[in-house]
PDB file of C-alpha atoms and ligand atoms in Angstrom:
ATOM      1  CA  MET A  19      -8.718   3.198  13.088  1.00  0.00           C
ATOM      2  CA  VAL A  20     -10.024  -0.333  12.998  1.00  0.00           C
ATOM      3  CA  GLU A  21      -8.257  -3.345  14.476  1.00  0.00           C
ATOM      4  CA  LEU A  22      -8.060  -6.155  11.905  1.00  0.00           C
ATOM      5  CA  SER A  23      -8.933  -8.868  14.376  1.00  0.00           C
ATOM      6  CA  ARG A  24     -10.151 -11.479  11.863  1.00  0.00           C
ATOM      7  CA  ILE A  25      -7.374 -11.341   9.307  1.00  0.00           C
ATOM      8  CA  THR A  26      -4.745 -11.572  12.077  1.00  0.00           C
ATOM      9  CA  LYS A  27      -6.199 -14.727  13.674  1.00  0.00           C
ATOM     10  CA  GLY A  28      -3.343 -17.108  14.495  1.00  0.00           C
ATOM     11  CA  HIS A  29      -0.811 -14.256  14.594  1.00  0.00           C
ATOM     12  CA  GLN A  30       0.660 -12.659  17.694  1.00  0.00           C
ATOM     13  CA  GLY A  31       0.201  -8.895  17.639  1.00  0.00           C
ATOM     14  CA  ARG A  32      -2.251  -6.408  16.168  1.00  0.00           C
ATOM     15  CA  ILE A  33      -2.788  -4.506  12.945  1.00  0.00           C
ATOM     16  CA  LEU A  34      -4.610  -1.169  13.210  1.00  0.00           C
ATOM     17  CA  ALA A  35      -5.905   0.114   9.878  1.00  0.00           C
ATOM     18  CA  LYS A  36      -6.611   3.763   9.208  1.00  0.00           C
ATOM     19  CA  LEU A  37      -9.555   3.943   6.833  1.00  0.00           C
ATOM     20  CA  GLU A  38      -8.397   6.655   4.473  1.00  0.00           C
ATOM     21  CA  TYR A  39     -11.092   5.742   1.969  1.00  0.00           C
ATOM     22  CA  LEU A  40     -13.539   7.537   4.251  1.00  0.00           C
ATOM     23  CA  ASN A  41     -12.188  10.899   3.037  1.00  0.00           C
ATOM     24  CA  PRO A  42     -14.558  12.807   0.686  1.00  0.00           C
ATOM     25  CA  GLY A  43     -12.613  11.815  -2.450  1.00  0.00           C
ATOM     26  CA  LEU A  44     -12.332   8.215  -1.187  1.00  0.00           C
ATOM     27  CA  SER A  45      -8.554   8.351  -0.627  1.00  0.00           C
ATOM     28  CA  LYS A  46      -5.758   9.636   1.613  1.00  0.00           C
ATOM     29  CA  LYS A  47      -4.777  12.128  -1.091  1.00  0.00           C
ATOM     30  CA  ASP A  48      -7.572  14.573  -0.158  1.00  0.00           C
ATOM     31  CA  ARG A  49      -5.337  15.547   2.731  1.00  0.00           C
ATOM     32  CA  ILE A  50      -2.354  16.512   0.614  1.00  0.00           C
ATOM     33  CA  ALA A  51      -4.506  18.299  -1.957  1.00  0.00           C
ATOM     34  CA  LEU A  52      -5.886  20.674   0.675  1.00  0.00           C
ATOM     35  CA  GLN A  53      -2.492  21.172   2.330  1.00  0.00           C
ATOM     36  CA  MET A  54      -0.631  21.892  -0.934  1.00  0.00           C
ATOM     37  CA  ILE A  55      -3.240  24.430  -2.079  1.00  0.00           C
ATOM     38  CA  GLU A  56      -3.535  26.213   1.275  1.00  0.00           C
ATOM     39  CA  ASP A  57       0.276  26.344   1.657  1.00  0.00           C
ATOM     40  CA  ALA A  58       0.541  27.889  -1.840  1.00  0.00           C
ATOM     41  CA  GLU A  59      -2.246  30.389  -1.105  1.00  0.00           C
ATOM     42  CA  LYS A  60      -0.412  31.490   2.045  1.00  0.00           C
ATOM     43  CA  SER A  61       2.984  31.780   0.346  1.00  0.00           C
ATOM     44  CA  GLY A  62       1.526  33.641  -2.639  1.00  0.00           C
ATOM     45  CA  ASP A  63       2.783  31.014  -5.129  1.00  0.00           C
ATOM     46  CA  LEU A  64      -0.843  30.440  -6.141  1.00  0.00           C
ATOM     47  CA  LYS A  65      -2.706  33.506  -7.380  1.00  0.00           C
ATOM     48  CA  PRO A  66      -6.497  33.948  -7.074  1.00  0.00           C
ATOM     49  CA  GLY A  67      -8.244  32.239  -9.987  1.00  0.00           C
ATOM     50  CA  GLN A  68      -5.006  30.728 -11.383  1.00  0.00           C
ATOM     51  CA  THR A  69      -5.298  27.373 -13.168  1.00  0.00           C
ATOM     52  CA  ILE A  70      -3.906  24.412 -11.227  1.00  0.00           C
ATOM     53  CA  VAL A  71      -2.325  21.424 -12.996  1.00  0.00           C
ATOM     54  CA  GLU A  72      -1.222  18.093 -11.593  1.00  0.00           C
ATOM     55  CA  LEU A  73      -0.024  14.742 -12.792  1.00  0.00           C
ATOM     56  CA  THR A  74      -2.076  12.154 -10.966  1.00  0.00           C
ATOM     57  CA  SER A  75      -2.828   8.454 -10.808  1.00  0.00           C
ATOM     58  CA  GLY A  76      -6.293   9.651  -9.887  1.00  0.00           C
ATOM     59  CA  ASN A  77      -6.394  10.059  -6.151  1.00  0.00           C
ATOM     60  CA  THR A  78      -4.489  13.337  -5.849  1.00  0.00           C
ATOM     61  CA  GLY A  79      -6.467  14.580  -8.838  1.00  0.00           C
ATOM     62  CA  THR A  80      -9.734  13.764  -7.119  1.00  0.00           C
ATOM     63  CA  GLY A  81      -8.598  15.557  -3.966  1.00  0.00           C
ATOM     64  CA  LEU A  82      -7.482  18.575  -5.977  1.00  0.00           C
ATOM     65  CA  ALA A  83     -10.715  18.574  -7.986  1.00  0.00           C
ATOM     66  CA  ILE A  84     -12.691  18.769  -4.732  1.00  0.00           C
ATOM     67  CA  VAL A  85     -10.518  21.545  -3.280  1.00  0.00           C
ATOM     68  CA  CYS A  86     -10.573  23.479  -6.581  1.00  0.00           C
ATOM     69  CA  ALA A  87     -14.356  23.119  -6.935  1.00  0.00           C
ATOM     70  CA  VAL A  88     -14.867  24.597  -3.480  1.00  0.00           C
ATOM     71  CA  LYS A  89     -12.237  27.339  -3.775  1.00  0.00           C
ATOM     72  CA  GLY A  90     -13.030  28.245  -7.389  1.00  0.00           C
ATOM     73  CA  TYR A  91      -9.782  27.376  -9.207  1.00  0.00           C
ATOM     74  CA  PRO A  92      -9.839  25.799 -12.696  1.00  0.00           C
ATOM     75  CA  PHE A  93      -8.096  22.394 -12.459  1.00  0.00           C
ATOM     76  CA  VAL A  94      -6.459  20.208 -15.118  1.00  0.00           C
ATOM     77  CA  ALA A  95      -5.682  16.588 -14.156  1.00  0.00           C
ATOM     78  CA  VAL A  96      -3.065  14.911 -16.354  1.00  0.00           C
ATOM     79  CA  MET A  97      -3.352  11.122 -16.143  1.00  0.00           C
ATOM     80  CA  SER A  98      -2.008   7.986 -17.792  1.00  0.00           C
ATOM     81  CA  LYS A  99      -4.445   5.873 -19.765  1.00  0.00           C
ATOM     82  CA  GLY A 100      -3.109   3.030 -17.595  1.00  0.00           C
ATOM     83  CA  ASN A 101      -5.093   4.265 -14.595  1.00  0.00           C
ATOM     84  CA  THR A 102      -8.617   3.012 -14.132  1.00  0.00           C
ATOM     85  CA  ILE A 103     -11.398   4.887 -15.906  1.00  0.00           C
ATOM     86  CA  GLU A 104     -13.467   5.285 -12.715  1.00  0.00           C
ATOM     87  CA  ARG A 105     -10.852   7.735 -11.463  1.00  0.00           C
ATOM     88  CA  ALA A 106     -10.820   9.873 -14.595  1.00  0.00           C
ATOM     89  CA  ARG A 107     -14.632  10.001 -14.671  1.00  0.00           C
ATOM     90  CA  MET A 108     -14.862  10.975 -11.011  1.00  0.00           C
ATOM     91  CA  ILE A 109     -12.398  13.841 -11.524  1.00  0.00           C
ATOM     92  CA  ALA A 110     -14.328  15.065 -14.561  1.00  0.00           C
ATOM     93  CA  ALA A 111     -17.585  14.823 -12.592  1.00  0.00           C
ATOM     94  CA  LEU A 112     -16.064  17.159 -10.006  1.00  0.00           C
ATOM     95  CA  GLY A 113     -15.678  19.802 -12.691  1.00  0.00           C
ATOM     96  CA  ALA A 114     -12.026  19.307 -13.674  1.00  0.00           C
ATOM     97  CA  GLU A 115     -10.551  18.976 -17.143  1.00  0.00           C
ATOM     98  CA  VAL A 116      -8.958  15.537 -17.590  1.00  0.00           C
ATOM     99  CA  VAL A 117      -6.092  15.000 -20.043  1.00  0.00           C
ATOM    100  CA  LEU A 118      -5.391  11.295 -20.678  1.00  0.00           C
ATOM    101  CA  VAL A 119      -1.869  10.443 -21.891  1.00  0.00           C
ATOM    102  CA  ASP A 120      -1.004   7.288 -23.881  1.00  0.00           C
ATOM    103  CA  GLN A 121       1.038   4.645 -22.032  1.00  0.00           C
ATOM    104  CA  ALA A 122       4.625   3.762 -22.962  1.00  0.00           C
ATOM    105  CA  PRO A 123       4.862   1.100 -25.704  1.00  0.00           C
ATOM    106  CA  GLY A 124       4.334  -2.398 -24.306  1.00  0.00           C
ATOM    107  CA  ALA A 125       2.588  -1.245 -21.112  1.00  0.00           C
ATOM    108  CA  LEU A 126      -0.585  -3.091 -20.168  1.00  0.00           C
ATOM    109  CA  PRO A 127      -3.957  -1.550 -19.258  1.00  0.00           C
ATOM    110  CA  GLY A 128      -4.321  -1.006 -15.518  1.00  0.00           C
ATOM    111  CA  GLN A 129      -0.560  -0.749 -15.012  1.00  0.00           C
ATOM    112  CA  VAL A 130       1.453   2.476 -14.791  1.00  0.00           C
ATOM    113  CA  SER A 131       5.221   2.106 -14.978  1.00  0.00           C
ATOM    114  CA  GLY A 132       7.866   4.769 -14.384  1.00  0.00           C
ATOM    115  CA  GLU A 133       8.228   4.965 -18.162  1.00  0.00           C
ATOM    116  CA  SER A 134       4.524   5.680 -18.676  1.00  0.00           C
ATOM    117  CA  LEU A 135       4.664   8.182 -15.835  1.00  0.00           C
ATOM    118  CA  ALA A 136       7.513  10.037 -17.579  1.00  0.00           C
ATOM    119  CA  LEU A 137       5.204  10.594 -20.569  1.00  0.00           C
ATOM    120  CA  VAL A 138       2.516  12.002 -18.283  1.00  0.00           C
ATOM    121  CA  GLU A 139       5.110  14.283 -16.674  1.00  0.00           C
ATOM    122  CA  LYS A 140       6.106  15.668 -20.065  1.00  0.00           C
ATOM    123  CA  ALA A 141       2.481  16.427 -20.904  1.00  0.00           C
ATOM    124  CA  ALA A 142       1.911  18.067 -17.501  1.00  0.00           C
ATOM    125  CA  GLN A 143       4.943  20.343 -17.963  1.00  0.00           C
ATOM    126  CA  ARG A 144       3.711  21.389 -21.403  1.00  0.00           C
ATOM    127  CA  ILE A 145       0.222  22.267 -20.090  1.00  0.00           C
ATOM    128  CA  VAL A 146       1.645  24.273 -17.155  1.00  0.00           C
ATOM    129  CA  LYS A 147       3.687  26.338 -19.600  1.00  0.00           C
ATOM    130  CA  GLU A 148       0.820  26.849 -22.061  1.00  0.00           C
ATOM    131  CA  ARG A 149      -1.614  28.019 -19.380  1.00  0.00           C
ATOM    132  CA  GLY A 150       0.677  29.838 -16.952  1.00  0.00           C
ATOM    133  CA  ALA A 151      -0.618  27.396 -14.376  1.00  0.00           C
ATOM    134  CA  PHE A 152       0.377  26.514 -10.813  1.00  0.00           C
ATOM    135  CA  ARG A 153       1.753  22.995 -10.603  1.00  0.00           C
ATOM    136  CA  ALA A 154       0.507  21.189  -7.482  1.00  0.00           C
ATOM    137  CA  ASP A 155       3.474  18.822  -7.658  1.00  0.00           C
ATOM    138  CA  GLN A 156       2.996  16.072  -5.093  1.00  0.00           C
ATOM    139  CA  PHE A 157       6.562  14.839  -5.617  1.00  0.00           C
ATOM    140  CA  LYS A 158       8.034  18.239  -4.706  1.00  0.00           C
ATOM    141  CA  LEU A 159       5.675  20.338  -2.556  1.00  0.00           C
ATOM    142  CA  GLU A 160       6.220  19.978   1.191  1.00  0.00           C
ATOM    143  CA  GLY A 161       2.441  20.115   1.693  1.00  0.00           C
ATOM    144  CA  ASN A 162       2.367  16.428   0.766  1.00  0.00           C
ATOM    145  CA  LEU A 163       4.654  15.392   3.618  1.00  0.00           C
ATOM    146  CA  ARG A 164       3.222  18.034   5.978  1.00  0.00           C
ATOM    147  CA  ALA A 165      -0.365  16.824   5.513  1.00  0.00           C
ATOM    148  CA  HIS A 166       0.602  13.381   6.759  1.00  0.00           C
ATOM    149  CA  TYR A 167       2.889  14.734   9.486  1.00  0.00           C
ATOM    150  CA  LEU A 168       0.357  17.237  10.852  1.00  0.00           C
ATOM    151  CA  HIS A 169      -2.740  15.098  10.431  1.00  0.00           C
ATOM    152  CA  THR A 170      -2.526  11.411   9.428  1.00  0.00           C
ATOM    153  CA  GLY A 171       0.444  10.617  11.684  1.00  0.00           C
ATOM    154  CA  ARG A 172      -0.894  12.526  14.682  1.00  0.00           C
ATOM    155  CA  GLU A 173      -4.335  10.980  14.225  1.00  0.00           C
ATOM    156  CA  ILE A 174      -2.721   7.529  14.302  1.00  0.00           C
ATOM    157  CA  ILE A 175      -1.105   8.388  17.649  1.00  0.00           C
ATOM    158  CA  GLN A 176      -4.365   9.728  19.048  1.00  0.00           C
ATOM    159  CA  GLN A 177      -6.661   7.037  17.653  1.00  0.00           C
ATOM    160  CA  SER A 178      -4.386   4.147  18.638  1.00  0.00           C
ATOM    161  CA  GLY A 179      -4.380   5.400  22.222  1.00  0.00           C
ATOM    162  CA  GLY A 180      -0.829   6.728  22.383  1.00  0.00           C
ATOM    163  CA  GLY A 181       1.033   5.279  19.450  1.00  0.00           C
ATOM    164  CA  VAL A 182       2.040   2.061  17.734  1.00  0.00           C
ATOM    165  CA  ASP A 183       5.203  -0.052  17.665  1.00  0.00           C
ATOM    166  CA  ALA A 184       5.512  -0.105  13.905  1.00  0.00           C
ATOM    167  CA  PHE A 185       4.202   1.296  10.633  1.00  0.00           C
ATOM    168  CA  CYS A 186       4.556  -0.064   7.103  1.00  0.00           C
ATOM    169  CA  ASP A 187       3.617   1.657   3.872  1.00  0.00           C
ATOM    170  CA  PHE A 188       3.590   1.092   0.110  1.00  0.00           C
ATOM    171  CA  VAL A 189       5.458   4.055  -1.341  1.00  0.00           C
ATOM    172  CA  GLY A 190       4.560   6.272  -4.297  1.00  0.00           C
ATOM    173  CA  SER A 191       5.769   9.823  -3.686  1.00  0.00           C
ATOM    174  CA  GLY A 192       6.904   8.825  -0.185  1.00  0.00           C
ATOM    175  CA  GLY A 193       4.837  11.643   1.375  1.00  0.00           C
ATOM    176  CA  SER A 194       2.801   9.294   3.564  1.00  0.00           C
ATOM    177  CA  PHE A 195       5.816   7.269   4.670  1.00  0.00           C
ATOM    178  CA  ALA A 196       7.939  10.329   5.477  1.00  0.00           C
ATOM    179  CA  GLY A 197       5.203  12.416   7.133  1.00  0.00           C
ATOM    180  CA  ILE A 198       3.705   9.622   9.221  1.00  0.00           C
ATOM    181  CA  SER A 199       7.047   8.170  10.315  1.00  0.00           C
ATOM    182  CA  LYS A 200       8.163  11.669  11.384  1.00  0.00           C
ATOM    183  CA  ALA A 201       5.062  12.109  13.565  1.00  0.00           C
ATOM    184  CA  LEU A 202       5.278   8.581  15.006  1.00  0.00           C
ATOM    185  CA  ARG A 203       8.981   8.902  15.850  1.00  0.00           C
ATOM    186  CA  GLU A 204       8.472  12.296  17.466  1.00  0.00           C
ATOM    187  CA  ASN A 205       6.014  10.540  19.762  1.00  0.00           C
ATOM    188  CA  ASN A 206       8.255   7.474  20.216  1.00  0.00           C
ATOM    189  CA  PRO A 207      11.717   7.413  18.605  1.00  0.00           C
ATOM    190  CA  GLU A 208      11.714   3.590  18.748  1.00  0.00           C
ATOM    191  CA  THR A 209       8.816   3.265  16.285  1.00  0.00           C
ATOM    192  CA  LEU A 210       9.833   0.901  13.483  1.00  0.00           C
ATOM    193  CA  CYS A 211       8.958   2.072   9.959  1.00  0.00           C
ATOM    194  CA  TYR A 212       9.043  -0.338   7.017  1.00  0.00           C
ATOM    195  CA  LEU A 213       8.870   0.566   3.349  1.00  0.00           C
ATOM    196  CA  ILE A 214       6.798  -1.637   1.043  1.00  0.00           C
ATOM    197  CA  GLU A 215       7.585  -1.962  -2.667  1.00  0.00           C
ATOM    198  CA  PRO A 216       6.527  -4.229  -5.542  1.00  0.00           C
ATOM    199  CA  GLU A 217       8.581  -7.428  -5.686  1.00  0.00           C
ATOM    200  CA  ALA A 218       9.181  -7.028  -9.423  1.00  0.00           C
ATOM    201  CA  ALA A 219      10.486  -3.459  -8.986  1.00  0.00           C
ATOM    202  CA  ALA A 220      12.233  -3.591  -5.604  1.00  0.00           C
ATOM    203  CA  ILE A 221      14.659  -0.746  -6.189  1.00  0.00           C
ATOM    204  CA  PHE A 222      14.691   0.703  -2.654  1.00  0.00           C
ATOM    205  CA  SER A 223      16.073  -2.519  -1.232  1.00  0.00           C
ATOM    206  CA  GLY A 224      18.737  -2.546  -3.953  1.00  0.00           C
ATOM    207  CA  GLY A 225      16.964  -4.803  -6.463  1.00  0.00           C
ATOM    208  CA  GLU A 226      16.620  -4.417 -10.196  1.00  0.00           C
ATOM    209  CA  VAL A 227      13.431  -3.532 -12.031  1.00  0.00           C
ATOM    210  CA  GLU A 228      12.396  -6.890 -13.496  1.00  0.00           C
ATOM    211  CA  ASN A 229       8.902  -5.759 -14.402  1.00  0.00           C
ATOM    212  CA  PRO A 230       7.908  -2.103 -13.965  1.00  0.00           C
ATOM    213  CA  ASN A 231       4.336  -2.931 -15.001  1.00  0.00           C
ATOM    214  CA  HIS A 232       2.984  -4.144 -11.676  1.00  0.00           C
ATOM    215  CA  LYS A 233      -0.679  -3.758 -10.687  1.00  0.00           C
ATOM    216  CA  ILE A 234      -0.385  -1.849  -7.414  1.00  0.00           C
ATOM    217  CA  GLN A 235      -1.578   1.565  -8.610  1.00  0.00           C
ATOM    218  CA  GLY A 236      -0.371   4.703  -6.845  1.00  0.00           C
ATOM    219  CA  GLY A 237       3.237   3.734  -6.240  1.00  0.00           C
ATOM    220  CA  GLY A 238       6.199   1.500  -7.018  1.00  0.00           C
ATOM    221  CA  TYR A 239       7.304   3.785  -9.846  1.00  0.00           C
ATOM    222  CA  SER A 240      10.926   2.566  -9.900  1.00  0.00           C
ATOM    223  CA  MET A 241      12.189   6.061  -9.008  1.00  0.00           C
ATOM    224  CA  ARG A 242      15.391   5.716  -7.017  1.00  0.00           C
ATOM    225  CA  GLU A 243      15.445   9.362  -5.928  1.00  0.00           C
ATOM    226  CA  LEU A 244      12.404  10.433  -3.950  1.00  0.00           C
ATOM    227  CA  LYS A 245      12.767  13.858  -2.343  1.00  0.00           C
ATOM    228  CA  PHE A 246      10.687  13.007   0.711  1.00  0.00           C
ATOM    229  CA  LEU A 247      12.681   9.874   1.548  1.00  0.00           C
ATOM    230  CA  ARG A 248      16.125  11.488   1.405  1.00  0.00           C
ATOM    231  CA  ASP A 249      16.771  11.799   5.131  1.00  0.00           C
ATOM    232  CA  VAL A 250      14.257   9.312   6.468  1.00  0.00           C
ATOM    233  CA  ARG A 251      15.314   6.215   8.394  1.00  0.00           C
ATOM    234  CA  VAL A 252      13.907   3.014   6.930  1.00  0.00           C
ATOM    235  CA  ASP A 253      13.995   0.065   9.321  1.00  0.00           C
ATOM    236  CA  GLY A 254      13.403  -2.517   6.635  1.00  0.00           C
ATOM    237  CA  TYR A 255      12.026  -3.222   3.180  1.00  0.00           C
ATOM    238  CA  ILE A 256       9.165  -5.549   2.316  1.00  0.00           C
ATOM    239  CA  GLN A 257       8.493  -6.806  -1.197  1.00  0.00           C
ATOM    240  CA  VAL A 258       4.910  -7.603  -2.113  1.00  0.00           C
ATOM    241  CA  THR A 259       3.702  -9.329  -5.287  1.00  0.00           C
ATOM    242  CA  ASP A 260       0.593  -8.307  -7.246  1.00  0.00           C
ATOM    243  CA  GLU A 261      -1.012 -11.616  -6.258  1.00  0.00           C
ATOM    244  CA  GLU A 262      -0.353 -11.022  -2.562  1.00  0.00           C
ATOM    245  CA  ALA A 263      -1.749  -7.469  -2.700  1.00  0.00           C
ATOM    246  CA  ILE A 264      -4.851  -8.700  -4.539  1.00  0.00           C
ATOM    247  CA  ALA A 265      -5.440 -11.703  -2.273  1.00  0.00           C
ATOM    248  CA  THR A 266      -5.102  -9.525   0.833  1.00  0.00           C
ATOM    249  CA  ALA A 267      -7.413  -6.781  -0.500  1.00  0.00           C
ATOM    250  CA  ARG A 268     -10.002  -9.505  -1.165  1.00  0.00           C
ATOM    251  CA  ARG A 269      -9.556 -10.898   2.345  1.00  0.00           C
ATOM    252  CA  LEU A 270     -10.027  -7.382   3.769  1.00  0.00           C
ATOM    253  CA  ALA A 271     -13.357  -7.156   1.967  1.00  0.00           C
ATOM    254  CA  ARG A 272     -14.623 -10.645   2.775  1.00  0.00           C
ATOM    255  CA  GLU A 273     -13.293 -11.097   6.294  1.00  0.00           C
ATOM    256  CA  GLU A 274     -13.221  -7.572   7.694  1.00  0.00           C
ATOM    257  CA  GLY A 275     -15.886  -5.846   5.577  1.00  0.00           C
ATOM    258  CA  LEU A 276     -13.344  -3.232   4.480  1.00  0.00           C
ATOM    259  CA  PHE A 277     -13.567  -2.351   0.783  1.00  0.00           C
ATOM    260  CA  ALA A 278     -10.179  -0.983  -0.281  1.00  0.00           C
ATOM    261  CA  GLY A 279      -7.742  -1.005  -3.208  1.00  0.00           C
ATOM    262  CA  PHE A 280      -4.540  -2.754  -4.315  1.00  0.00           C
ATOM    263  CA  SER A 281      -2.103  -0.692  -2.238  1.00  0.00           C
ATOM    264  CA  SER A 282      -4.203  -1.232   0.896  1.00  0.00           C
ATOM    265  CA  GLY A 283      -3.871  -4.962   0.229  1.00  0.00           C
ATOM    266  CA  ALA A 284      -0.113  -4.479  -0.148  1.00  0.00           C
ATOM    267  CA  ASN A 285       0.062  -2.604   3.175  1.00  0.00           C
ATOM    268  CA  VAL A 286      -1.835  -5.283   5.099  1.00  0.00           C
ATOM    269  CA  ALA A 287       0.142  -8.070   3.383  1.00  0.00           C
ATOM    270  CA  GLY A 288       3.332  -6.318   4.540  1.00  0.00           C
ATOM    271  CA  ALA A 289       2.017  -5.975   8.086  1.00  0.00           C
ATOM    272  CA  LEU A 290       1.041  -9.677   8.228  1.00  0.00           C
ATOM    273  CA  ARG A 291       4.574 -10.550   7.150  1.00  0.00           C
ATOM    274  CA  LEU A 292       5.987  -8.330   9.914  1.00  0.00           C
ATOM    275  CA  LEU A 293       3.794 -10.025  12.555  1.00  0.00           C
ATOM    276  CA  LYS A 294       5.353 -13.353  11.557  1.00  0.00           C
ATOM    277  CA  GLY A 295       8.852 -11.871  11.748  1.00  0.00           C
ATOM    278  CA  PRO A 296      10.421  -8.834  13.427  1.00  0.00           C
ATOM    279  CA  CYS A 297       7.135  -7.419  14.787  1.00  0.00           C
ATOM    280  CA  LYS A 298       5.750 -10.561  16.422  1.00  0.00           C
ATOM    281  CA  GLY A 299       3.541  -9.491  19.349  1.00  0.00           C
ATOM    282  CA  LYS A 300       3.648  -5.815  18.357  1.00  0.00           C
ATOM    283  CA  THR A 301       1.026  -3.306  17.152  1.00  0.00           C
ATOM    284  CA  ILE A 302       1.429  -2.194  13.545  1.00  0.00           C
ATOM    285  CA  ALA A 303      -0.368   0.728  11.857  1.00  0.00           C
ATOM    286  CA  VAL A 304      -1.273   0.675   8.162  1.00  0.00           C
ATOM    287  CA  LEU A 305      -3.268   2.901   5.851  1.00  0.00           C
ATOM    288  CA  LEU A 306      -6.132   1.628   3.741  1.00  0.00           C
ATOM    289  CA  CYS A 307      -5.243   4.226   1.125  1.00  0.00           C
ATOM    290  CA  ASP A 308      -8.312   4.296  -1.082  1.00  0.00           C
ATOM    291  CA  SER A 309     -11.643   2.702  -1.844  1.00  0.00           C
ATOM    292  CA  GLY A 310     -12.223  -0.555  -3.689  1.00  0.00           C
ATOM    293  CA  LEU A 311     -14.773   1.386  -5.751  1.00  0.00           C
ATOM    294  CA  LYS A 312     -11.846   2.878  -7.681  1.00  0.00           C
ATOM    295  CA  TYR A 313     -10.981  -0.557  -9.075  1.00  0.00           C
ATOM    296  CA  LEU A 314     -14.328  -1.971 -10.138  1.00  0.00           C
ATOM    297  CA  SER A 315     -13.112  -2.182 -13.741  1.00  0.00           C
ATOM    298  CA  THR A 316      -9.962  -4.173 -12.813  1.00  0.00           C
ATOM    299  CA  ASP A 317      -9.291  -7.812 -11.981  1.00  0.00           C
ATOM    300  CA  LEU A 318      -9.156  -6.908  -8.280  1.00  0.00           C
ATOM    301  CA  TRP A 319     -12.843  -7.749  -8.112  1.00  0.00           C
ATOM    302  CA  ALA A 320     -14.379 -10.635 -10.048  1.00  0.00           C
ATOM    303  CA  PRO A 321     -17.067  -9.820 -12.634  1.00  0.00           C
ATOM    304  CA  LEU A 322     -20.470 -11.271 -11.806  1.00  0.00           C
ATOM    305  CA  GLU A 323     -21.597 -14.314 -13.822  1.00  0.00           C
ATOM    306  CA  THR A 324     -24.395 -12.307 -15.441  1.00  0.00           C
ATOM    307  CA  GLU A 325     -22.048  -9.551 -16.704  1.00  0.00           C
TER     308      GLU A 325
HETATM  309  C1  PLP B 424      -3.893   4.243  -3.855  1.00  0.00           C
HETATM  310  C2  PLP B 424      -2.552   4.792  -3.463  1.00  0.00           C
HETATM  311  N1  PLP B 424      -1.762   4.058  -2.676  1.00  0.00           N
HETATM  312  C3  PLP B 424      -0.528   4.491  -2.322  1.00  0.00           C
HETATM  313  C4  PLP B 424      -0.036   5.693  -2.777  1.00  0.00           C
HETATM  314  C5  PLP B 424       1.344   6.125  -2.359  1.00  0.00           C
HETATM  315  O1  PLP B 424       1.318   7.157  -1.404  1.00  0.00           O
HETATM  316  P1  PLP B 424       2.480   8.210  -1.272  1.00  0.00           P
HETATM  317  O2  PLP B 424       2.502   9.029  -2.523  1.00  0.00           O
HETATM  318  O3  PLP B 424       2.141   9.032  -0.081  1.00  0.00           O
HETATM  319  O4  PLP B 424       3.769   7.451  -1.111  1.00  0.00           O
HETATM  320  C6  PLP B 424      -0.829   6.493  -3.600  1.00  0.00           C
HETATM  321  C7  PLP B 424      -0.311   7.750  -4.151  1.00  0.00           C
HETATM  322  O5  PLP B 424      -0.796   8.268  -5.127  1.00  0.00           O
HETATM  323  C8  PLP B 424      -2.125   6.035  -3.952  1.00  0.00           C
HETATM  324  O6  PLP B 424      -2.925   6.773  -4.747  1.00  0.00           O
END
């Protein structure tokens, strides 16, 4: 973990960032890919040589492609055309088959709404049926939550020197939030855990979906029912705008030398907000979920003048 000592200047308290982009597939999702596959191998749900299928915004697909390459399973990644092309190409480079699904009408490039995701889900279900495949469903398989409970959460405790006062996280499947908060609260039941969501689709805090097409890829899908969040205490909700996530990701790069994506910007923006409010003087943990390299084709990074 790295303390963000520059970006927090003028604030009371600390932000400790866990650099999940240092995983082999450049995101935190490598962890859940390995856990889901090894859990299924142990339980017998996954047969030797069986095809594996998953719906992915790219990161879980990359993790699964790596695990499948090493273990010898054929892998099909089903993705929305709204996700960045770098992700699809990386998955294909790792030997997987990539199926790209058209976005819902009206959706913009680089933005994946719940509606677009529903189309990807339909395609994934069809492919599973056609190929008799194992579905590595990150929204359902406990391996998602367990990976973050057994590893990410416990590493945060160890690497922060005994634990943190608070944790905040931009939610997609909720696996990171649920698994990490479980580990942190086992270590210290007082740990405060805050859920971050897009301001224009703030459904967890009771808001309406004004614009499902936000830019923070990997989460904020406007799904009210997330299995992993069912029995998890949430100490508060933070809404982050696209602009705030982008501005903070750029600050991370320029001020801290940490090259991460939109949701990492959202996480640090949320933590900065907490330091000004209920977590003044406290130590907050965040994940830098994936690498900025995955967004080179988006407006997160400015094109060079010569391009
Ligand atoms: C870049 C990125 N950020 C955040 C998330 C959300 O994480 P989780 O599914 O654990 O809630 C994801 C999930 O795909 C992601 O890829």
